[in-house]
PDB file of C-alpha atoms in Angstrom:
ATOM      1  CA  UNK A 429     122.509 149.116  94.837  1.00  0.00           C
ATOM      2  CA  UNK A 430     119.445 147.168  94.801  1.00  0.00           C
ATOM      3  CA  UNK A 431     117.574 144.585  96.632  1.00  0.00           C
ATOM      4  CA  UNK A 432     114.553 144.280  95.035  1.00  0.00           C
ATOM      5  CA  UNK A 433     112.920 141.163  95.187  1.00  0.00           C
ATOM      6  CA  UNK A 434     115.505 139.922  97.822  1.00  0.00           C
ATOM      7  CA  UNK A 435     114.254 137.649 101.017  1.00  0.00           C
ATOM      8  CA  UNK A 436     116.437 138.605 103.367  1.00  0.00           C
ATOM      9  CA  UNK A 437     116.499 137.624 107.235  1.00  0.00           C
ATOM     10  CA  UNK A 438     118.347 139.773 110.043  1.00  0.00           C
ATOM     11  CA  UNK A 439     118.872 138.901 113.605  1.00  0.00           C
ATOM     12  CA  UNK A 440     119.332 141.504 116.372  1.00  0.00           C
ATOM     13  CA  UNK A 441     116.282 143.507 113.793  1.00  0.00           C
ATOM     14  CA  UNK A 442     114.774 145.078 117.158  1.00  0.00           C
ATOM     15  CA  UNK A 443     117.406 146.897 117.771  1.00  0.00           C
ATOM     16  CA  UNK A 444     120.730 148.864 116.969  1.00  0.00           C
ATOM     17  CA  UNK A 445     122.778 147.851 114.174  1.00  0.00           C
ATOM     18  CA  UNK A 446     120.266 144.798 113.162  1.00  0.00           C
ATOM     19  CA  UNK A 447     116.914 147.447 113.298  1.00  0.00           C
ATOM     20  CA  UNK A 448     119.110 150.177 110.333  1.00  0.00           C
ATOM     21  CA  UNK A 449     120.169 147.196 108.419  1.00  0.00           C
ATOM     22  CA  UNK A 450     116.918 145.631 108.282  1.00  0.00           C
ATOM     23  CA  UNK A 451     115.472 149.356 107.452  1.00  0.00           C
ATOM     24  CA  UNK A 452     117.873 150.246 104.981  1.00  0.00           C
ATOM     25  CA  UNK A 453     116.924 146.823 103.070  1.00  0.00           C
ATOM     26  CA  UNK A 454     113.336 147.263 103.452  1.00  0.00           C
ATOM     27  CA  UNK A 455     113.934 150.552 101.697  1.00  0.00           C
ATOM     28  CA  UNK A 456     115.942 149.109  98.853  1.00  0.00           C
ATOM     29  CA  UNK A 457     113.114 146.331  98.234  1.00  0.00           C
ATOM     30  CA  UNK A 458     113.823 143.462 100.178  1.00  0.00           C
ATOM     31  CA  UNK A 459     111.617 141.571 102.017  1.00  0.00           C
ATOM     32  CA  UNK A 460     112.854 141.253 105.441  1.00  0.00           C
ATOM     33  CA  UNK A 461     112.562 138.384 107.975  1.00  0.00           C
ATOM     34  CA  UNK A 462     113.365 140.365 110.848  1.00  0.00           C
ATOM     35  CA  UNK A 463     114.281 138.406 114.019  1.00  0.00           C
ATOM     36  CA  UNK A 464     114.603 139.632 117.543  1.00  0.00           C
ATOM     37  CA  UNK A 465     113.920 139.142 121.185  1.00  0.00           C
ATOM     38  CA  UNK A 466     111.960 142.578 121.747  1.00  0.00           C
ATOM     39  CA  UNK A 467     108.642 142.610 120.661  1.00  0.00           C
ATOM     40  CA  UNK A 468     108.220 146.495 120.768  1.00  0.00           C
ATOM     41  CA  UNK A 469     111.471 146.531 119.203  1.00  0.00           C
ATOM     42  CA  UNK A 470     110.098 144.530 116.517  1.00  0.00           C
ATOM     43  CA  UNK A 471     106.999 146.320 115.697  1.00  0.00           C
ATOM     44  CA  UNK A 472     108.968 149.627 115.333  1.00  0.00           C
ATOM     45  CA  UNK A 473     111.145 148.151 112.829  1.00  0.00           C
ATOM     46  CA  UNK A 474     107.992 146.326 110.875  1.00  0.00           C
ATOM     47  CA  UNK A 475     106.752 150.039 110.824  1.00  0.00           C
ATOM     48  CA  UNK A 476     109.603 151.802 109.738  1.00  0.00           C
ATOM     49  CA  UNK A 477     110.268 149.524 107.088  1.00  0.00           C
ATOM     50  CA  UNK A 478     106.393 149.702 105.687  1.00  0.00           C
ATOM     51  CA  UNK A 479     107.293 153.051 105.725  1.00  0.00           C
ATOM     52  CA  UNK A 480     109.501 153.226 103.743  1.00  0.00           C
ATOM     53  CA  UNK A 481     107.526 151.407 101.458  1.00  0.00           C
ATOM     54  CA  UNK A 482     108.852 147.405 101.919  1.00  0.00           C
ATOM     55  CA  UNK A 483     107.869 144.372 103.439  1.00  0.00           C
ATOM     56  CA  UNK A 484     108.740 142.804 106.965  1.00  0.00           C
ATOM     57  CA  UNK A 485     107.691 139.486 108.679  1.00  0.00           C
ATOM     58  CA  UNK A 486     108.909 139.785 112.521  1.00  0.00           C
ATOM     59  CA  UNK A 487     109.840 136.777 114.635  1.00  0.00           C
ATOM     60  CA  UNK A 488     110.045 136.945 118.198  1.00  0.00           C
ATOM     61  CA  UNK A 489     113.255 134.462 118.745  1.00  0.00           C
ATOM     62  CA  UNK A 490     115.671 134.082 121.483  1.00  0.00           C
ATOM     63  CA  UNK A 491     118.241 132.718 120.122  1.00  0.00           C
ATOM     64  CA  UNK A 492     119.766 131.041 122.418  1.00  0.00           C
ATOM     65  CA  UNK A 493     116.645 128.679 122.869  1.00  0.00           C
ATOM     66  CA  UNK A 494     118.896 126.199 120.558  1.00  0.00           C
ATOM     67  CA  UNK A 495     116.383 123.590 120.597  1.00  0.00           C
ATOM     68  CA  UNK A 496     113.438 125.966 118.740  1.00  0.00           C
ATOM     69  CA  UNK A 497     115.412 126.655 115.705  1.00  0.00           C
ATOM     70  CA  UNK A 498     113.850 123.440 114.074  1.00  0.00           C
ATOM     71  CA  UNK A 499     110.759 124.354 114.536  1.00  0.00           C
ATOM     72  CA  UNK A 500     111.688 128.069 113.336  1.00  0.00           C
ATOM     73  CA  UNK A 501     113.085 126.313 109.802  1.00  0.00           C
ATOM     74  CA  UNK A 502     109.741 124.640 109.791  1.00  0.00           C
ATOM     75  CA  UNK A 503     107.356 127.701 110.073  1.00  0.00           C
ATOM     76  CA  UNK A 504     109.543 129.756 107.582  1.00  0.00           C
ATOM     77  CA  UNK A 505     109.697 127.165 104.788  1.00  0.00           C
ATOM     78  CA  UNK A 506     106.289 126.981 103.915  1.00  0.00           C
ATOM     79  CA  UNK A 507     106.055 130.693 103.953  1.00  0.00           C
ATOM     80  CA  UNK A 508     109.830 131.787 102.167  1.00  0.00           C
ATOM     81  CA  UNK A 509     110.628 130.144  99.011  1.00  0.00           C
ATOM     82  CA  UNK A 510     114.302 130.744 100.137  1.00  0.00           C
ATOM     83  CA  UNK A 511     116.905 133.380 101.671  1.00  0.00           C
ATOM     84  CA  UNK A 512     118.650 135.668  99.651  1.00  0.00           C
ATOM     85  CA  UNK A 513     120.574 136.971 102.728  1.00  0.00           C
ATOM     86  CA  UNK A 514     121.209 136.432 106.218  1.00  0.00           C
ATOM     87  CA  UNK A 515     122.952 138.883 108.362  1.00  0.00           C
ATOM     88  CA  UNK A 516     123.588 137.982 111.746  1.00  0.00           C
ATOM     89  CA  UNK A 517     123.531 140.994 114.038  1.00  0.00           C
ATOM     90  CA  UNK A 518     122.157 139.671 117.316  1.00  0.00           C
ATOM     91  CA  UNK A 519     124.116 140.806 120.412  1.00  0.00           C
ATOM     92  CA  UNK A 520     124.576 141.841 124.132  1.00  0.00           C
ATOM     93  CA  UNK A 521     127.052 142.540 126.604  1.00  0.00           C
ATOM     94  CA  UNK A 522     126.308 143.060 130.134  1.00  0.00           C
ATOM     95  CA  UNK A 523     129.874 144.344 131.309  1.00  0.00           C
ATOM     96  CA  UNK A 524     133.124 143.825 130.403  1.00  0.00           C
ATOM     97  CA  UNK A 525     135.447 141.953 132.842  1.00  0.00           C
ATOM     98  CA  UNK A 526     138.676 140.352 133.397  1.00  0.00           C
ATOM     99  CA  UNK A 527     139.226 136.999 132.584  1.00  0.00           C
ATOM    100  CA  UNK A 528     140.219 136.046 136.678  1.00  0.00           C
ATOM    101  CA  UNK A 529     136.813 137.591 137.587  1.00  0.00           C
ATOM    102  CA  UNK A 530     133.978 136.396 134.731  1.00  0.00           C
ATOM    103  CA  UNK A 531     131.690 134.004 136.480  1.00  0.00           C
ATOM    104  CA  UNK A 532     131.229 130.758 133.920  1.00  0.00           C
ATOM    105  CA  UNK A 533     127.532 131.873 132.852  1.00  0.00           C
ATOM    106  CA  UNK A 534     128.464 135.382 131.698  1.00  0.00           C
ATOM    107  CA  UNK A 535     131.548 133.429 129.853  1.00  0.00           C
ATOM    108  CA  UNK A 536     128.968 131.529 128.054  1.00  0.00           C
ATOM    109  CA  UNK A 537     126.090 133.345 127.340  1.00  0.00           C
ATOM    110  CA  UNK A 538     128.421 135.238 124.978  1.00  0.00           C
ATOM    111  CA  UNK A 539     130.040 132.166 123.621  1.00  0.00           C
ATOM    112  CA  UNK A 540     125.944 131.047 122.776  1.00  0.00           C
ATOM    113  CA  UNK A 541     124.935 134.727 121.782  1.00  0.00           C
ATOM    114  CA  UNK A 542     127.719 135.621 119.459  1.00  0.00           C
ATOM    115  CA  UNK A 543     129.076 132.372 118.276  1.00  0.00           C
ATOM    116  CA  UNK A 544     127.187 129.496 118.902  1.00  0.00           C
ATOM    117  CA  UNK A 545     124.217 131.235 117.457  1.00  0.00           C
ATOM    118  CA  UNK A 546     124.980 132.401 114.329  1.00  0.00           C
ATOM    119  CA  UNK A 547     126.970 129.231 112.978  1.00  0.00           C
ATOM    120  CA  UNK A 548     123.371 127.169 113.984  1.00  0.00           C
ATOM    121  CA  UNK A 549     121.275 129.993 112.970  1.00  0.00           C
ATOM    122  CA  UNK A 550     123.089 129.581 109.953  1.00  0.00           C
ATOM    123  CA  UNK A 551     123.129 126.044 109.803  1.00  0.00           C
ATOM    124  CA  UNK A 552     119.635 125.288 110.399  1.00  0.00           C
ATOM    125  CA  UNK A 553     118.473 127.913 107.439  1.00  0.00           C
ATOM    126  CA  UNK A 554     121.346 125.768 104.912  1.00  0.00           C
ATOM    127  CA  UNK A 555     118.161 124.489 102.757  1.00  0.00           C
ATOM    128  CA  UNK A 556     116.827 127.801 102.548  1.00  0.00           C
ATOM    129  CA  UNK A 557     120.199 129.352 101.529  1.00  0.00           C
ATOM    130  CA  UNK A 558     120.538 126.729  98.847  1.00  0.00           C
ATOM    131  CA  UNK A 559     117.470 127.258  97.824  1.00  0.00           C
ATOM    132  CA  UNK A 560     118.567 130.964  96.363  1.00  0.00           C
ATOM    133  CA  UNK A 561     120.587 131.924  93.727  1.00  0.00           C
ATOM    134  CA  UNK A 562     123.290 133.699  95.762  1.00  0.00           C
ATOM    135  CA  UNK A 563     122.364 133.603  99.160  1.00  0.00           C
ATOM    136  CA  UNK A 564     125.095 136.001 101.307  1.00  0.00           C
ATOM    137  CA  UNK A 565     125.500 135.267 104.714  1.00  0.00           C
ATOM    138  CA  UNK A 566     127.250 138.011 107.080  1.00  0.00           C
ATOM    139  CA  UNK A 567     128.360 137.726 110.671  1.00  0.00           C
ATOM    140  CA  UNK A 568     129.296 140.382 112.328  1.00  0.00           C
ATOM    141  CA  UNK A 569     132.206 140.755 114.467  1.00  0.00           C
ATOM    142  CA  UNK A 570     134.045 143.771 116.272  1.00  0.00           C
ATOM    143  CA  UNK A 571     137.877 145.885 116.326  1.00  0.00           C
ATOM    144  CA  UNK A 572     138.507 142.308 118.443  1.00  0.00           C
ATOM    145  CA  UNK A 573     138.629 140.242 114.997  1.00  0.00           C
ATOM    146  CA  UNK A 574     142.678 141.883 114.777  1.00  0.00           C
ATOM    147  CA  UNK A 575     143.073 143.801 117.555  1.00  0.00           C
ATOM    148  CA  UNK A 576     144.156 142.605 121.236  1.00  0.00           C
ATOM    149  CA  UNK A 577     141.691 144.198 124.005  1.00  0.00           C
ATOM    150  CA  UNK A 578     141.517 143.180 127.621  1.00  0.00           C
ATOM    151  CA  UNK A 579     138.696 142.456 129.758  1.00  0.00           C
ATOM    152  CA  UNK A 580     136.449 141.080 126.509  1.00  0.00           C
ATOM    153  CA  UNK A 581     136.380 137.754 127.982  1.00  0.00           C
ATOM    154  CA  UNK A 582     133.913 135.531 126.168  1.00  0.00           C
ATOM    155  CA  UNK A 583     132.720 138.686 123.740  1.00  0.00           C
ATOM    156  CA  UNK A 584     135.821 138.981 122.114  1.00  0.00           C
ATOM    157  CA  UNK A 585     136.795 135.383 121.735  1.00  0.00           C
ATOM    158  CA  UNK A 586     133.485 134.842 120.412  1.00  0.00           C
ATOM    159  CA  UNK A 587     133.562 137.685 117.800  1.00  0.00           C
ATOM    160  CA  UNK A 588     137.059 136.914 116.675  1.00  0.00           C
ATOM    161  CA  UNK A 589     136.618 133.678 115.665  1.00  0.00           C
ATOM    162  CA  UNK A 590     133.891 134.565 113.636  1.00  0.00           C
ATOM    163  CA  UNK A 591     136.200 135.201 110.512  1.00  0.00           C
ATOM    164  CA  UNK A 592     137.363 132.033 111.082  1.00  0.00           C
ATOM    165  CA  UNK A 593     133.604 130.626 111.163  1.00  0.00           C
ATOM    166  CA  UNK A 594     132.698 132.423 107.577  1.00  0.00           C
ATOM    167  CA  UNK A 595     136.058 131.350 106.011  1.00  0.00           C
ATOM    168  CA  UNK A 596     134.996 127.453 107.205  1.00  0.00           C
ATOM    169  CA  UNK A 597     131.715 127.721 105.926  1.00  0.00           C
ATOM    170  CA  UNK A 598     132.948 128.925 102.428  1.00  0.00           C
ATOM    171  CA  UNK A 599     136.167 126.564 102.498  1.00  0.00           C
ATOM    172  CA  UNK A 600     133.286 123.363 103.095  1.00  0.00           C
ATOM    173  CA  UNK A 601     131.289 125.280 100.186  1.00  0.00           C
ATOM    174  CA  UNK A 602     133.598 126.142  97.293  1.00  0.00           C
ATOM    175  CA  UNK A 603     131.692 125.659  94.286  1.00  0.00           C
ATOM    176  CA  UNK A 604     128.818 126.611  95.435  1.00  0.00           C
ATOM    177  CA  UNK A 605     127.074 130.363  94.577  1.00  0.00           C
ATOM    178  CA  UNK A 606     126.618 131.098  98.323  1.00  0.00           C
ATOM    179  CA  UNK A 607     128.854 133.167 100.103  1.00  0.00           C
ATOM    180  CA  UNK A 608     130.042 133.987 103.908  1.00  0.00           C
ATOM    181  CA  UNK A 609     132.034 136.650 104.921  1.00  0.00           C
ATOM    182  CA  UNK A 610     132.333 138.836 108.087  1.00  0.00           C
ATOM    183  CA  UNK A 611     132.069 142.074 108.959  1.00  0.00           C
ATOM    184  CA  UNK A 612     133.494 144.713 111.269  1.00  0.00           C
ATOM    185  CA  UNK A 613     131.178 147.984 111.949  1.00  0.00           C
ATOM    186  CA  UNK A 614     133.746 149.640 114.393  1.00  0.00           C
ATOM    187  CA  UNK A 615     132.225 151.711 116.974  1.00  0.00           C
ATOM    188  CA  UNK A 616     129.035 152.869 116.629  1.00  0.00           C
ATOM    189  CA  UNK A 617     126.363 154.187 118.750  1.00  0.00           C
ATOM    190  CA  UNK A 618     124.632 151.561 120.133  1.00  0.00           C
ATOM    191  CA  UNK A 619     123.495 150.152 123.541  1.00  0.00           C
ATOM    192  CA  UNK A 620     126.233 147.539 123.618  1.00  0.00           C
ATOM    193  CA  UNK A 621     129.125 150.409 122.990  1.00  0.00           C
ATOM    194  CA  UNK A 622     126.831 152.469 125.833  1.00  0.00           C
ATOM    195  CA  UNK A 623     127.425 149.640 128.556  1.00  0.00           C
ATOM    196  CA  UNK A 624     130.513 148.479 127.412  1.00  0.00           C
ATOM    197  CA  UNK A 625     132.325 152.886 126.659  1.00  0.00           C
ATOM    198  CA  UNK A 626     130.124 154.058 129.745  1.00  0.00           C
ATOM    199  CA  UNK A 627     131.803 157.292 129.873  1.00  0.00           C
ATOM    200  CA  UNK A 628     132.628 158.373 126.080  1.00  0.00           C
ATOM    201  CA  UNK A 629     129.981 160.176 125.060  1.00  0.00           C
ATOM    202  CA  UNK A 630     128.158 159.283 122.180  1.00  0.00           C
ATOM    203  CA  UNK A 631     128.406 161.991 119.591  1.00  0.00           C
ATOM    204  CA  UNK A 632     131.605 160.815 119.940  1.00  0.00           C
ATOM    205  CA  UNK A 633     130.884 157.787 117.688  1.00  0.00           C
ATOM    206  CA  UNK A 634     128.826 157.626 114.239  1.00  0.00           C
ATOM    207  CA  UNK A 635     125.024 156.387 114.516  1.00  0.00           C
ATOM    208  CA  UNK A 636     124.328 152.683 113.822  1.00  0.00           C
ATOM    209  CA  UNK A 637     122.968 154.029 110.659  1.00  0.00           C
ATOM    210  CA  UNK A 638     126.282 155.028 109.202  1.00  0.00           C
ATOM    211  CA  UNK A 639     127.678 151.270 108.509  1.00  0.00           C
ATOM    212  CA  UNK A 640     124.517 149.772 107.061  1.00  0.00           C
ATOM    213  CA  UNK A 641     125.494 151.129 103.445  1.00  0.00           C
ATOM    214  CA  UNK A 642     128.205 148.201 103.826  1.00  0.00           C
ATOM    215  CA  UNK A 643     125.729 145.435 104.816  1.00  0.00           C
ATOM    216  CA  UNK A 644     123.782 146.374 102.174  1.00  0.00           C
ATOM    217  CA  UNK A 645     126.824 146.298  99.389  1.00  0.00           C
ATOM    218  CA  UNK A 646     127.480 142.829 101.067  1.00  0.00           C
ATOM    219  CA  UNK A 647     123.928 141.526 100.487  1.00  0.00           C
ATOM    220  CA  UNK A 648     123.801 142.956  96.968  1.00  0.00           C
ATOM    221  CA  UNK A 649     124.942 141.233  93.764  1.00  0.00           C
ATOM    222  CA  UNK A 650     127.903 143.570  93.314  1.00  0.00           C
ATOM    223  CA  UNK A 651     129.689 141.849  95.877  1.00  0.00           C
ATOM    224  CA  UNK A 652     129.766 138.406  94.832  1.00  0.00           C
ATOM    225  CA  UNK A 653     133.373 138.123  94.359  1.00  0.00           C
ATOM    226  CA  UNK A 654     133.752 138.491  98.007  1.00  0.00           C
ATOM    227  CA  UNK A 655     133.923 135.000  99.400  1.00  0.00           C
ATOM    228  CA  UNK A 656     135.392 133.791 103.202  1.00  0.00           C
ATOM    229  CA  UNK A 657     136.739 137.369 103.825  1.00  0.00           C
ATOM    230  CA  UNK A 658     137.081 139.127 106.717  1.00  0.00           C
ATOM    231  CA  UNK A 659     136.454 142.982 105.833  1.00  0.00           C
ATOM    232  CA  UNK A 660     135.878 146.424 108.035  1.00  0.00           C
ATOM    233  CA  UNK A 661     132.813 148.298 107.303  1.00  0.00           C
ATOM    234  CA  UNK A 662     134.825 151.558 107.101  1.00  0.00           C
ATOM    235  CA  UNK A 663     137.289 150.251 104.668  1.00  0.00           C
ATOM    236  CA  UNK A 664     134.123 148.676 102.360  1.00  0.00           C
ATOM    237  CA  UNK A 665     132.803 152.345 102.556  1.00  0.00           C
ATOM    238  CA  UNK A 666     135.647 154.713 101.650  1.00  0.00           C
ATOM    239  CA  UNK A 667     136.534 151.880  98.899  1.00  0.00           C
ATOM    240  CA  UNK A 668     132.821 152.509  97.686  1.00  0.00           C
ATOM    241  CA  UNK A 669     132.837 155.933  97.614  1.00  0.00           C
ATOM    242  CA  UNK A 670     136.309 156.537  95.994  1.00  0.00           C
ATOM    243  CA  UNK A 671     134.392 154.111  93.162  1.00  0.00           C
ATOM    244  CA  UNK A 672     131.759 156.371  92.688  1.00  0.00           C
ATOM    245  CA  UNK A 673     133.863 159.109  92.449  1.00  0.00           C
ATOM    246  CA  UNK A 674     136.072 157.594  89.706  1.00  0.00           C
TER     247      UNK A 674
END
């Protein structure tokens, strides 16, 4: 696979999942917007990426400050020609909790974080994703998208009807060459899984490193017949592999 040449923009780039997938397209050629609330977070991923011998432009952004992401569209268009991908990896958890016990601003700060977010993220960069040839967009959701977990609360909701969110956006785009899907990483080491699996220990899951081979097929040009889908980063890889193997 190849990204060369590619703008692409990740949230959540400071850390976990959003830091390796950012890396691992810096490192196929891509020039990465990388967006994220930690500054130090930031840097390290602007570093690892030059390292590796690509480009990065980091954005301090909370992204829940809905009313800034105007005025984020405005500083990036005169300095992007357009997006070639946006994944949206941007996340946090502070417990999980029954429903009869969530307080109504833990409810939703995940509802803004994991849902809200990413649909205006991705609405407010629509020029710059028309602007490209293919532009994919990828949201990323969790074993919640088809499986039934208690004590999620606003998490879960939020990440399961995020499949529902890409297959919108692509149903209100049909003809055009942009696509949405969603993805689920499973468990992986992170410090979300950390707070929210407190006592499994974490050799016991794969590295955040692990899944970003399926972000990457998902932001590269063999993967344009996916369109609206809902697909599991495990599944994308063993497919992939038994491909190369053929």
């Amino acid at each position: 696979m190849s990204l060369k040449d590619k703008i692409i923009m990740v949230t959540g780039a400071s850390d976990g999942i959003g830091q390796r997938v950012a890396a691992a397209a810096g490192e196929l050629g891509a020039s990465v917007i990388a967006l994220g609330r930690k500054e130090h977070g930031l840097a390290a991923t602007q570093e690892r990426i030059e390292e590796l011998g690509g480009r990065c432009l980091c954005v301090p952004f909370d992204l829940t400050n809905f009313d800034q992401y105007g005025k984020l569209f405005l500083a990036l268009k005169d300095q992007i020609p357009h997006l070639d991908g946006l994944v949206h990896c941007a996340g946090t958890l502070k417990r999980c909790t029954p429903m009869q016990y969530v307080k109504t601003d833990d409810f939703r700060s995940m509802l803004d974080i994991h849902l809200t977010a990413p649909n205006m993220l991705t609405q407010s960069m629509l020029p710059l994703i028309r602007r490209g040839e293919a532009c994919s967009v990828v949201f990323t959701t969790c074993d919640m998208i088809d499986e039934d977990q208690p004590n999620w609360h606003g998490y879960g909701l939020a990440k399961r009807a995020l499949g529902y969110a890409a297959a919108m956006w692509q149903m209100e785009h049909p003809d055009k060459p942009y696509r949405f899907n969603t993805l689920n990483p499973g468990r992986v080491r992170t410090e979300l899984f950390k707070r929210a699996y407190g006592g499994t220990h974490p050799k016991e899951v794969p590295p955040a490193s692990s899944v970003a081979p399926a972000y990457l097929y998902l932001l590269s040009d063999a993967s344009k017949h996916l369109r609206g889908q809902t697909l599991h980063a495990r599944d994308l890889l063993e497919n992939l592999q038994d491909s190369d193997q053929d």
